[in-house]
Coordinates of C-alpha atoms and ligand atoms in Angstrom, one line a residue:
M1 CA -36.0 2.1 0.2
Q2 CA -33.6 2.6 -2.7
H3 CA -30.6 4.8 -2.7
T4 CA -27.4 5.2 -4.7
S5 CA -24.3 5.1 -2.7
K6 CA -22.2 8.3 -2.8
L7 CA -19.1 6.1 -2.3
P8 CA -19.9 3.0 -4.3
N9 CA -16.3 1.8 -4.2
V10 CA -15.7 2.1 -0.5
G11 CA -16.0 -1.1 1.6
T12 CA -14.6 -2.2 4.9
T13 CA -11.1 -0.8 5.4
I14 CA -8.1 -3.0 5.2
F15 CA -7.3 -2.2 8.8
S16 CA -10.6 -3.6 10.0
I17 CA -10.2 -6.6 7.8
M18 CA -6.7 -7.5 9.0
S19 CA -7.4 -6.6 12.7
G20 CA -10.6 -8.7 12.5
L21 CA -8.7 -11.6 11.0
A22 CA -5.9 -11.2 13.7
N23 CA -8.5 -11.4 16.5
Q24 CA -10.3 -14.4 14.9
H25 CA -7.1 -16.4 14.5
N26 CA -5.4 -15.2 17.7
A27 CA -2.5 -13.7 15.7
I28 CA 0.0 -11.0 16.8
N29 CA -1.4 -7.8 15.3
L30 CA 1.2 -5.7 13.6
S31 CA -1.4 -4.5 11.1
Q32 CA -3.2 -1.5 12.5
G33 CA -1.1 1.4 13.6
F34 CA -1.6 1.6 17.3
P35 CA 0.7 1.1 20.3
N36 CA 0.0 -1.9 22.5
F37 CA 1.6 -0.2 25.6
K38 CA 0.1 2.4 27.9
S39 CA 0.2 6.1 27.5
D40 CA 2.1 8.0 30.2
Q41 CA 0.3 7.7 33.6
K42 CA 1.1 11.4 34.2
L43 CA -1.0 12.3 31.1
M44 CA -3.8 10.1 32.2
D45 CA -3.8 11.6 35.7
L46 CA -4.0 15.1 34.0
V47 CA -7.2 14.0 32.3
T48 CA -8.7 12.9 35.6
N49 CA -7.6 16.2 37.1
A50 CA -9.2 18.1 34.3
M51 CA -12.5 16.3 34.7
N52 CA -12.4 16.8 38.5
S53 CA -11.6 20.5 38.0
G54 CA -14.7 21.0 35.9
Y55 CA -13.5 20.9 32.3
N56 CA -16.6 18.9 31.3
Q57 CA -18.6 21.4 29.2
Y58 CA -18.1 22.6 25.7
A59 CA -14.7 23.9 24.9
P60 CA -14.3 27.0 22.6
M61 CA -15.0 26.1 19.0
A62 CA -11.4 26.4 17.9
G63 CA -10.1 24.5 21.0
N64 CA -9.0 25.1 24.6
M65 CA -6.9 28.3 24.6
Q66 CA -4.1 26.9 26.8
L67 CA -3.7 24.0 24.3
R68 CA -3.7 26.3 21.3
I69 CA -1.0 28.5 22.9
A70 CA 1.0 25.4 23.7
I71 CA 0.7 24.3 20.0
A72 CA 1.8 27.7 18.9
N73 CA 4.8 27.6 21.2
K74 CA 5.7 24.2 19.8
F75 CA 5.8 25.6 16.3
D76 CA 7.9 28.6 17.5
N77 CA 10.4 26.4 19.3
L78 CA 10.7 23.6 16.7
Y79 CA 10.4 25.5 13.4
N80 CA 10.7 29.1 14.3
S81 CA 7.3 29.5 12.7
S82 CA 4.5 31.4 14.3
Y83 CA 0.8 30.6 14.2
N84 CA -1.7 32.9 16.0
P85 CA -3.6 30.8 18.6
D86 CA -6.6 33.2 18.2
S87 CA -7.1 32.7 14.5
E88 CA -4.7 30.1 12.9
I89 CA -5.1 27.0 15.0
T90 CA -8.0 24.6 15.5
V91 CA -8.1 21.5 17.7
T92 CA -9.9 18.6 15.9
A93 CA -11.3 15.1 16.6
G94 CA -8.1 13.5 15.4
A95 CA -6.2 14.3 12.2
T96 CA -8.9 12.4 10.2
Q97 CA -11.5 15.1 11.0
A98 CA -9.0 17.9 10.2
I99 CA -8.3 16.3 6.8
Y100 CA -12.0 15.7 6.1
T101 CA -13.0 19.2 7.0
I102 CA -10.2 20.8 5.0
I103 CA -11.2 18.9 1.9
S104 CA -14.9 19.7 2.5
A105 CA -14.2 23.4 3.0
F106 CA -12.4 23.8 -0.3
I107 CA -13.1 21.0 -2.8
R108 CA -16.0 21.5 -5.2
P109 CA -17.2 19.2 -7.9
D110 CA -14.6 18.5 -10.6
D111 CA -11.8 20.1 -8.6
E112 CA -8.6 18.0 -8.8
V113 CA -6.6 16.9 -5.8
V114 CA -3.1 15.4 -6.2
I115 CA -2.1 12.7 -3.8
F116 CA 1.1 10.5 -3.6
R117 CA 0.7 6.8 -3.4
P118 CA 1.0 4.6 -1.5
A119 CA -1.3 6.9 0.4
Y120 CA -3.1 6.8 3.8
D121 CA -6.6 5.7 3.1
C122 CA -8.8 8.6 4.3
Y123 CA -7.8 11.1 1.6
E124 CA -9.6 9.7 -1.5
P125 CA -13.1 9.1 0.0
A126 CA -13.1 12.6 1.4
I127 CA -12.2 14.0 -2.0
E128 CA -14.8 11.8 -3.8
I129 CA -17.8 12.6 -1.4
N130 CA -17.2 16.3 -2.1
G131 CA -17.3 15.6 -5.9
G132 CA -13.6 16.1 -6.4
K133 CA -11.3 14.0 -8.5
T134 CA -8.2 12.3 -7.1
I135 CA -5.1 12.5 -9.2
S136 CA -2.6 9.9 -8.1
I137 CA 1.1 9.9 -8.4
Q138 CA 2.4 6.4 -7.8
L139 CA 5.8 6.3 -6.1
E140 CA 7.9 3.2 -6.7
A141 CA 9.2 0.8 -4.1
P142 CA 11.7 0.6 -2.4
N143 CA 12.7 4.3 -2.2
Y144 CA 9.3 5.9 -3.0
S145 CA 11.1 9.0 -4.3
V146 CA 9.1 11.6 -6.2
D147 CA 9.6 12.5 -9.9
W148 CA 8.8 16.2 -9.7
N149 CA 8.5 16.4 -13.5
E150 CA 5.6 14.0 -13.3
V151 CA 4.0 16.1 -10.6
K152 CA 4.5 19.2 -12.8
Q153 CA 2.7 17.5 -15.6
K154 CA -0.3 16.6 -13.4
I155 CA -0.8 20.1 -12.0
H156 CA -2.9 22.5 -14.1
S157 CA -5.8 24.9 -13.8
K158 CA -8.2 22.4 -12.3
T159 CA -5.8 21.5 -9.5
K160 CA -7.2 22.8 -6.2
M161 CA -5.2 21.0 -3.7
V162 CA -2.1 18.8 -3.2
I163 CA -1.9 16.4 -0.3
I164 CA 1.5 15.3 1.1
N165 CA 2.4 13.2 4.1
T166 CA 5.9 13.2 5.6
P167 CA 7.0 11.1 7.4
Q168 CA 5.0 8.9 5.2
N169 CA 2.5 6.2 6.2
P170 CA 2.8 3.4 4.9
S171 CA 6.2 3.6 3.3
G172 CA 8.2 5.0 6.2
T173 CA 9.9 7.5 3.9
L174 CA 10.5 11.2 4.2
F175 CA 10.2 14.3 1.9
S176 CA 13.7 15.9 1.9
K177 CA 14.3 19.6 2.0
D178 CA 14.9 19.4 -1.8
D179 CA 11.5 17.8 -2.3
M180 CA 9.9 20.6 -0.3
L181 CA 11.7 23.3 -2.3
K182 CA 10.7 21.6 -5.6
L183 CA 7.1 21.5 -4.4
E184 CA 7.3 25.2 -3.3
E185 CA 8.6 26.2 -6.7
L186 CA 5.8 24.2 -8.5
L187 CA 3.0 25.8 -6.5
K188 CA 4.4 29.3 -6.5
G189 CA 2.0 31.8 -8.2
T190 CA -1.0 29.4 -8.1
D191 CA -4.0 29.3 -5.8
I192 CA -3.4 25.6 -4.9
I193 CA -3.9 24.7 -1.3
L194 CA -1.4 22.3 0.3
L195 CA -2.6 19.8 2.9
S196 CA 0.5 18.6 4.7
D197 CA -0.3 15.6 6.8
E198 CA 2.5 15.7 9.5
V199 CA 1.0 13.3 12.1
Y200 CA 4.4 11.5 12.4
E201 CA 6.5 14.7 12.7
H202 CA 8.0 13.5 16.0
I203 CA 8.9 10.0 14.8
I204 CA 11.9 10.5 12.6
F205 CA 15.1 8.5 12.6
D206 CA 18.9 8.5 12.1
G207 CA 19.2 12.3 12.9
E208 CA 17.0 13.4 10.0
Q209 CA 15.1 16.6 10.3
H210 CA 11.4 16.8 9.8
Q211 CA 10.7 19.1 6.8
S212 CA 7.5 20.7 7.9
A213 CA 5.7 22.7 5.2
C214 CA 5.7 25.7 7.7
L215 CA 9.5 26.0 7.2
F216 CA 9.0 27.2 3.6
P217 CA 7.4 30.6 3.5
D218 CA 5.6 30.4 0.1
L219 CA 4.3 26.9 1.0
K220 CA 3.3 28.0 4.5
S221 CA 1.1 30.7 3.0
R222 CA -1.1 28.1 1.3
T223 CA -0.8 25.2 3.8
F224 CA -2.8 23.4 6.4
V225 CA -0.4 21.5 8.6
V226 CA -2.3 18.6 10.2
A227 CA -1.1 16.8 13.4
S228 CA -2.3 14.1 15.8
F229 CA -1.8 13.7 19.5
G230 CA -2.8 10.1 19.2
K231 CA 0.4 9.4 17.4
T232 CA 2.6 11.5 19.6
F233 CA 1.4 10.4 23.0
H234 CA 0.5 6.8 22.5
N235 CA -3.3 7.2 22.7
T236 CA -4.8 6.8 19.2
G237 CA -8.2 6.1 20.8
W238 CA -8.5 9.6 22.2
K239 CA -8.8 11.1 18.7
V240 CA -7.5 14.6 19.4
G241 CA -5.4 16.4 16.7
Y242 CA -5.2 19.9 15.3
C243 CA -4.5 21.9 12.2
C244 CA -2.8 25.2 11.6
A245 CA -3.1 27.5 8.6
P246 CA -3.0 31.2 7.7
K247 CA -6.0 33.1 9.0
E248 CA -7.9 33.4 5.7
L249 CA -7.7 29.6 5.1
M250 CA -8.6 28.8 8.8
Q251 CA -11.7 31.0 8.6
E252 CA -13.1 28.8 5.8
F253 CA -12.1 25.7 7.7
Q254 CA -13.9 26.8 10.9
K255 CA -17.1 27.6 8.9
V256 CA -17.3 23.8 8.3
H257 CA -15.8 22.7 11.6
Q258 CA -18.3 24.6 13.7
F259 CA -21.2 22.7 12.2
N260 CA -19.4 19.4 11.9
V261 CA -18.2 18.8 15.4
F262 CA -18.3 22.3 16.9
C263 CA -15.7 21.5 19.5
V264 CA -13.6 18.6 20.7
N265 CA -13.5 16.6 24.0
H266 CA -12.7 19.3 26.6
P267 CA -10.9 17.4 29.5
L268 CA -8.5 15.8 27.1
Q269 CA -7.6 19.2 25.6
K270 CA -7.0 20.6 29.0
A271 CA -4.7 17.6 29.9
L272 CA -2.8 17.8 26.6
G273 CA -2.3 21.6 27.1
D274 CA -0.7 20.8 30.5
Y275 CA 1.3 17.9 29.2
L276 CA 2.8 20.0 26.3
Q277 CA 4.4 22.4 28.8
E278 CA 7.2 19.8 29.0
P279 CA 8.8 19.7 25.5
N280 CA 10.7 16.4 26.3
H281 CA 7.3 14.6 26.1
Y282 CA 7.5 14.9 22.3
L283 CA 11.2 15.5 21.8
E284 CA 12.0 12.0 23.2
L285 CA 9.7 10.2 20.8
S286 CA 12.1 9.7 17.9
A287 CA 14.7 8.0 20.1
F288 CA 12.0 5.9 21.7
Y289 CA 10.8 4.6 18.4
Q290 CA 14.2 4.4 16.8
R291 CA 15.2 1.9 19.5
K292 CA 12.1 -0.2 18.7
R293 CA 12.8 0.0 14.9
D294 CA 16.4 -1.1 15.5
L295 CA 15.4 -3.9 17.8
F296 CA 12.8 -5.2 15.3
L297 CA 15.2 -5.0 12.4
S298 CA 18.1 -6.6 14.2
L299 CA 15.9 -9.5 15.2
I300 CA 14.8 -10.2 11.7
R301 CA 18.0 -9.4 9.8
D302 CA 18.5 -13.1 8.9
S303 CA 15.0 -13.6 7.8
R304 CA 14.1 -14.0 4.1
F305 CA 12.4 -10.6 4.0
K306 CA 14.2 -7.8 2.2
I307 CA 14.6 -4.8 4.5
T308 CA 14.9 -1.0 3.7
P309 CA 15.0 0.6 7.1
S310 CA 12.1 2.9 7.9
K311 CA 13.1 6.6 8.1
G312 CA 10.1 7.7 10.1
T313 CA 6.6 6.7 11.4
Y314 CA 6.2 3.5 13.4
F315 CA 5.9 1.4 10.3
Q316 CA 8.4 -0.9 8.6
V317 CA 7.8 -2.3 5.2
L318 CA 9.2 -5.7 4.2
N319 CA 9.6 -7.1 0.8
Y320 CA 8.7 -10.8 0.5
S321 CA 9.6 -11.5 -3.1
D322 CA 12.3 -14.0 -2.1
I323 CA 9.6 -16.0 -0.2
T324 CA 6.6 -16.3 -2.5
N325 CA 5.0 -14.9 -5.6
E326 CA 1.6 -14.7 -3.9
Y327 CA -0.6 -11.5 -4.2
D328 CA 0.2 -9.4 -1.1
L329 CA -3.4 -9.6 0.3
D330 CA -3.4 -13.4 -0.1
F331 CA 0.0 -13.6 1.6
A332 CA -1.0 -11.2 4.4
K333 CA -4.1 -13.3 5.1
R334 CA -2.1 -16.6 5.0
L335 CA 0.5 -15.2 7.4
T336 CA -2.3 -14.2 9.8
I337 CA -4.2 -17.5 9.6
E338 CA -1.3 -20.0 9.3
H339 CA 1.6 -18.2 11.0
K340 CA -0.4 -16.0 13.5
I341 CA 1.1 -12.6 12.5
A342 CA -1.0 -9.9 10.9
S343 CA 0.3 -7.1 8.7
I344 CA -1.2 -4.8 6.0
P345 CA -0.7 -5.5 2.3
M346 CA 0.7 -2.4 0.6
S347 CA -1.5 -2.8 -2.5
A348 CA -4.3 -1.4 -0.3
F349 CA -2.6 2.0 -0.5
N350 CA -1.5 1.9 -4.2
E351 CA -3.0 3.0 -7.5
N352 CA -5.1 0.2 -8.9
N353 CA -4.0 -2.0 -6.0
L354 CA -0.4 -2.3 -7.5
D355 CA 1.3 -5.3 -5.8
N356 CA 5.0 -4.8 -5.1
K357 CA 5.3 -7.9 -2.8
V358 CA 5.5 -5.6 0.2
L359 CA 3.8 -5.8 3.6
R360 CA 3.6 -3.1 6.3
F361 CA 4.3 -4.0 9.9
C362 CA 3.7 -1.7 12.9
F363 CA 6.5 -1.7 15.4
A364 CA 4.7 0.5 18.0
K365 CA 4.6 -2.6 20.2
T366 CA 6.2 -3.9 23.4
D367 CA 9.7 -5.4 23.1
D368 CA 8.1 -8.8 23.9
T369 CA 5.6 -8.5 21.1
L370 CA 8.4 -7.5 18.7
K371 CA 10.5 -10.5 19.8
H372 CA 7.6 -12.9 19.4
A373 CA 6.8 -11.4 15.9
A374 CA 10.5 -11.7 14.9
D375 CA 10.5 -15.4 15.9
I376 CA 7.6 -16.0 13.5
L377 CA 9.0 -13.9 10.7
N378 CA 12.4 -15.7 10.9
K379 CA 10.7 -19.0 10.3
I380 CA 8.8 -18.0 7.1
Ligands
PLP1 C1 -0.8 9.5 7.7 C2 -1.9 9.5 8.7 N1 -2.7 10.6 8.7 C3 -3.8 10.7 9.5 C4 -4.1 9.7 10.4 C5 -5.3 9.8 11.3 O1 -4.9 10.3 12.6 P1 -6.0 10.4 13.8 O2 -6.0 9.0 14.4 O3 -5.5 11.4 14.7 O4 -7.3 10.7 13.2 C6 -3.3 8.6 10.5 C7 -3.6 7.4 11.4 O5 -3.1 6.3 11.2 C8 -2.2 8.5 9.6 O6 -1.3 7.4 9.6

């Protein structure tokens, strides 16, 4: 049988490649973004309780109502921003499904979607499979700041959507309030939809405030805010997330969602709804990860890597240009095979695989793992 691939340029993701190599060579795996410690036992017990209490059949299409109300309350408390749990919130199978469904619901052939690179890897294939065109804005290391004049030049009548991600994976940078105001100004008066990937909203350091798109009224009116419980509660394998948007946008989203997954794992939703009743469960997360970032950075401060501290997410990028001139993918592979530590080469996230001699390390790991990793990095 012959067929033409709809995604001819898509192969195995860099995460699978580096994690596979880490397993093969018994290396410490700081490549893929997942914690190597357990989720809260209380939350796991709540899942068992939910199953034992009969939450084992289909949930409502938009999600368990208690969970949607808890999400709405979180937006109220944190951002003084209201979303109606009846019509403006949908629980999804992780943030990835929310992102894919948003793009599928709105992008038609030849529509343009602006993304900022380095970018998380699920945006572009979703745009492409729907016939859209990715317009990349490449941000420059080490600050990855946005030139809003460049964005202005790339936005025109064919632009249907802009995708932002703050705190940003992989760079560990943030959009400031000023960035968000500039974006708001640029999109004002257009029909452009904003997809705001905020999966790391609760992992933000040094007293900075998360600038959710819902804080900016004109932006909010055109935005899907996307979030993930996997990032927030240390259980990336559960794949439960959600998105919020004004009713008219959410209606279109749900037309696709109901035939794509229909509804998401019910007992997990029930447990997450219970667990969210205690705000400290997410409010403590920044301090928890800032301690890990600070530990990791203090342990490697005398290494030959150049460090710009991460401002959010659980990723730290390190520049290795004082160590070698090797292509970042080659260096990342060599570190895994010879030195037994795996990372992700940043070129994987860049336009035309631009190589800035930077690797991304995940510090969502036990202190022991971070100490072991630092011992290795200090010897390179
Ligand atoms: C920026 C960003 N968006 C979305 C996702 C996907 O989240 P989920 O695992 O909930 O699908 C990730 C996961 O790494 C991410 O880093």
